[in-house]
Amino acid sequence: MDILSINNLSKSFRQQQVLRDISFTVKQGEVIAVIGPSGSGKTTLLRCAAMLENADGGSIDLGGISVVESGKYADKASLKSARTKCGMVFQNFNLFPHMLVLDNIIDAPVHVLGIPRQEAVREALALLGKMEMQEYVNAYPCELSGGQQQRVAIARALALHPEILFFDEPTSALDPELTNGVLRVIRALAEEDMTMVIVTHEMDFAEKVADRIIFMADGMVVEDGPAAEVIHNPANERTKAFIAGLKSGF
Amino acid sequence: MKRYILTILFLLTLLLPAYGAGNKPVLRMVTSANFPPYEFHDNNTIVGIDVDIVREIAKRNNFDLLIEDMKFDSIIAAVQTGKGDIAASAITVTEDRKKMVDFSIPYVTSRQVIIVPGDSLIDSGKVLKGKRIGVQHGTTGDNYVTENIGEPQRYDDASMAITALLKGKLDAVVLDYEPSQVHAAKNPALKILEEPLFFEEYAFAVAKGRGQLLAVINQTLSQLKKDGVLTEIRKKYEKHTEEVVKNVTEEKYTGIAGDFYTNFVKDNRWQYLVDGFYVTIAVAVSSVLFGVLIGFVVAVIRSTADQTGKLKIANFFCRLYLAVIRGTPVVLQLLIIYFVVFGSVDVDKVLVAIIAFGINSGAYVAEIIRSGIMSVDRGQMEAGRSLGFSYLQTMNLIILPQAFKNVLPALGNEFIVLLKETSVCGFIALQDLTKGGDIIRSQTYNAFMPLIAVALIYLLLVVIFSKLLEILEKRLKRNE
């Protein structure tokens, strides 16, 4: 079953076309890594899929709801229910600085889904445990390291029981020694068959965790295939050049 | 948010006075009670020649009397707009004023006199040309000097003009006869020229088209003249003036202690400051809450329009509101709300002031909060939306609390400005702190001590408030 299906998606910022005719699908339990040079439209693609940005043309189906059909967006109610089906993890975490870690996590379940507070707290504690963050339940975000904040942000996204999670370069804002903790919990999620789309620069991680890798350049999907194949045996010249460039860089 | 709204509504209802419904028709007299012996505050009531005469008119015609004290400049407007029925404030009949209101028959003839330093060479009105002359703004003395002699220096009250004369900043002061006697008695270095500058007649004023009321007033006035009651009343207050003269020259204490005693202790005058203090606090606190409420709504509409392109029409009206309110002086807004918006409604003046200052402050608060909203990272809105919060929910739960914390110092500043701006309440005859000081000055003929006391109270309020704000800021900073 397809959780996410994107067809002929296009998007421009003023004169500049950022996404051109993008199509791909994500099946239940699949983990997709989106790679490509900066400015290739990876983040914009993810933001369109997560409904943070409006596409100009094409279609998006999310969790069985038609979000946009040939460039026309659905009514408010459909959009609202589609929003709760996907979670987003940001490069800069975007935790709410004026709330405790616990409140960051339970605020949406309580106010959006109407889950009783007690139940939301119980679940939040369980999620924090899974993120190895249980002891920070009563801390403010400013008291945490970047890696810890990102793990709280993942717990916050998971608290809504999304059918799919989007990660926008989840480790790019972290010091290298802090990335491991974050990558570890994402990996654990993959093992639980969480459906995920991850924009990343961590090629090793992408290879280990992703089922498929999508390579983007100039707003187009250039290559879409099994992870090992795209990395070790890319069909497209540009993919080859990009991956070779990454390797020789070190 | 709902809780705040309820709190504010509750506060507003507390301030609404309960109007008792009398059986008799009410005669509302407007006056500017800083002009003894015609009208002045004495032990927290307004008394004087005008008050006694109008009281007599009310009594003989079976009216209940209600007296409103306001700035002299506002009195004519007050009867024109129906805020009062009869203006009784030692008003001189002039051609200009006749165009705006109808006058009763004159009830007294008075004169404007010239006060000069004892050693002055000025000995008559004929040699005033080219001299520096002080007058009380808006009085007939002001008009006369302006038309016949030259531009005078206009002071808001007579004691200021007298002080300027004593300091050598003026050559002469033109003033009504009665207060001149007190000033001259109090300051032996000054003298009143025997020959008055001119004579004038005082009469009561009513709005045009109220012929019936005017007829009643005129009829009773003639009666009072015939009965000798008018003379009686005048005599009664002549004695009062003599007493004041005696009092100011024979004070129990002298020097600063004496001034302090006269201005604050004697006749419980401190009570004016206490009463005014409560009004100032009530107006400032309620209007800042009201202003913050308006400010939040306007700021959210403006930011939403900026960020999403929606709410275009609401945004237009918000911008219009900001332009009008920030582009005009608060005194004007206060006067317009009192005389025009609530022109024909009998509404408590504290409430009028709260509405006027609330609307005024709201415009500034709106821009302060909008800057706060803009200072919050865009990612916060995106994070909120991605969690399924609606735009408004994200605003309320996530953006505004952070914005509020960021702009707290600016909001505190706005409150301090507002607190001091409420000092123009006197324009609609609301007895706030500043007006309380003015009343004391009008009784004691002392230019500065009440002003300094009022200033100290404002200062104290601001210092206390700043301290509270500092504590609040520290508490909100715990999550940084």
Tab-separated table of C-alpha atoms in Angstrom, chain A residues 56-167:
chain	number	residue	atom	x	y	z
A	56	ASP	CA	2.076	24.811	-8.162
A	57	GLY	CA	1.125	21.725	-10.110
A	58	GLY	CA	0.874	17.962	-9.861
A	59	SER	CA	-0.696	15.719	-7.238
A	60	ILE	CA	0.085	14.477	-3.738
A	61	ASP	CA	-1.741	11.617	-2.013
A	62	LEU	CA	-0.934	11.179	1.651
A	63	GLY	CA	-2.259	8.276	3.727
A	64	GLY	CA	-5.141	7.763	1.323
A	65	ILE	CA	-6.124	11.446	1.277
A	66	SER	CA	-5.822	13.468	-1.906
A	67	VAL	CA	-4.019	16.576	-0.697
A	68	VAL	CA	-3.522	18.213	-4.062
A	69	GLU	CA	-4.899	17.073	-7.403
A	70	SER	CA	-3.455	18.642	-10.561
A	71	GLY	CA	-2.298	21.684	-8.601
A	72	LYS	CA	-5.622	22.144	-6.815
A	73	TYR	CA	-5.554	21.798	-3.040
A	74	ALA	CA	-8.291	19.931	-1.163
A	75	ASP	CA	-10.656	21.544	1.356
A	76	LYS	CA	-9.502	22.559	4.821
A	77	ALA	CA	-10.879	19.503	6.622
A	78	SER	CA	-9.029	17.070	4.328
A	79	LEU	CA	-5.825	19.048	4.700
A	80	LYS	CA	-6.175	19.021	8.455
A	81	SER	CA	-6.600	15.251	8.649
A	82	ALA	CA	-3.731	14.771	6.176
A	83	ARG	CA	-1.490	16.907	8.399
A	84	THR	CA	-1.962	14.552	11.324
A	85	LYS	CA	-0.920	11.617	9.151
A	86	CYS	CA	2.586	12.944	8.619
A	87	GLY	CA	5.264	14.124	11.010
A	88	MET	CA	8.136	16.463	10.316
A	89	VAL	CA	11.590	16.619	11.872
A	90	PHE	CA	13.445	19.834	11.095
A	91	GLN	CA	17.093	20.581	10.554
A	92	ASN	CA	16.946	23.135	13.401
A	93	PHE	CA	14.718	20.973	15.629
A	94	ASN	CA	12.253	23.834	16.152
A	95	LEU	CA	11.348	22.754	19.643
A	96	PHE	CA	9.141	25.226	21.498
A	97	PRO	CA	11.611	27.004	23.785
A	98	HIS	CA	9.004	28.229	26.266
A	99	MET	CA	7.758	24.721	27.038
A	100	LEU	CA	9.254	21.839	29.004
A	101	VAL	CA	10.304	18.771	27.054
A	102	LEU	CA	7.165	16.994	28.242
A	103	ASP	CA	4.874	19.823	27.118
A	104	ASN	CA	6.607	19.976	23.751
A	105	ILE	CA	5.546	16.389	23.215
A	106	ILE	CA	2.042	16.299	24.676
A	107	ASP	CA	0.819	19.683	23.424
A	108	ALA	CA	-0.274	18.468	19.991
A	109	PRO	CA	-1.828	15.145	21.121
A	110	VAL	CA	-3.858	17.000	23.756
A	111	HIS	CA	-4.887	20.044	21.714
A	112	VAL	CA	-5.099	18.589	18.223
A	113	LEU	CA	-6.139	14.976	18.740
A	114	GLY	CA	-7.983	15.541	22.006
A	115	ILE	CA	-6.192	12.742	23.839
A	116	PRO	CA	-6.623	12.970	27.641
A	117	ARG	CA	-3.604	14.577	29.245
A	118	GLN	CA	-2.766	11.612	31.466
A	119	GLU	CA	-2.697	9.255	28.541
A	120	ALA	CA	-0.609	11.684	26.503
A	121	VAL	CA	1.897	11.967	29.356
A	122	ARG	CA	2.166	8.199	29.659
A	123	GLU	CA	2.851	7.877	25.975
A	124	ALA	CA	5.291	10.793	25.969
A	125	LEU	CA	7.328	9.100	28.715
A	126	ALA	CA	7.437	5.899	26.703
A	127	LEU	CA	8.572	7.775	23.594
A	128	LEU	CA	11.239	9.640	25.541
A	129	GLY	CA	12.462	6.314	26.866
A	130	LYS	CA	12.804	5.036	23.361
A	131	MET	CA	14.770	8.175	22.461
A	132	GLU	CA	17.033	7.609	25.514
A	133	MET	CA	15.783	10.936	26.838
A	134	GLN	CA	13.532	9.982	29.736
A	135	GLU	CA	15.575	11.808	32.368
A	136	TYR	CA	15.104	15.151	30.592
A	137	VAL	CA	11.338	15.161	30.772
A	138	ASN	CA	11.263	18.306	32.939
A	139	ALA	CA	14.052	20.183	31.192
A	140	TYR	CA	13.704	23.195	28.940
A	141	PRO	CA	15.002	22.763	25.380
A	142	CYS	CA	17.751	25.319	26.007
A	143	GLU	CA	19.241	22.981	28.609
A	144	LEU	CA	19.755	20.204	26.054
A	145	SER	CA	22.471	19.576	23.478
A	146	GLY	CA	21.538	19.702	19.798
A	147	GLY	CA	21.436	15.918	19.527
A	148	GLN	CA	19.189	15.664	22.556
A	149	GLN	CA	16.909	18.358	21.193
A	150	GLN	CA	16.606	16.513	17.890
A	151	ARG	CA	15.646	13.307	19.678
A	152	VAL	CA	12.939	15.208	21.579
A	153	ALA	CA	11.754	16.607	18.249
A	154	ILE	CA	11.489	13.067	16.873
A	155	ALA	CA	9.490	11.997	19.932
A	156	ARG	CA	7.250	15.033	19.438
A	157	ALA	CA	6.553	14.034	15.833
A	158	LEU	CA	5.917	10.405	16.807
A	159	ALA	CA	3.433	11.359	19.528
A	160	LEU	CA	0.807	12.024	16.840
A	161	HIS	CA	1.115	8.467	15.469
A	162	PRO	CA	1.968	9.627	11.975
A	163	GLU	CA	1.822	7.160	9.133
A	164	ILE	CA	4.916	8.702	7.637
A	165	LEU	CA	7.795	10.748	9.054
A	166	PHE	CA	9.743	13.354	7.078
A	167	PHE	CA	13.284	14.242	8.139
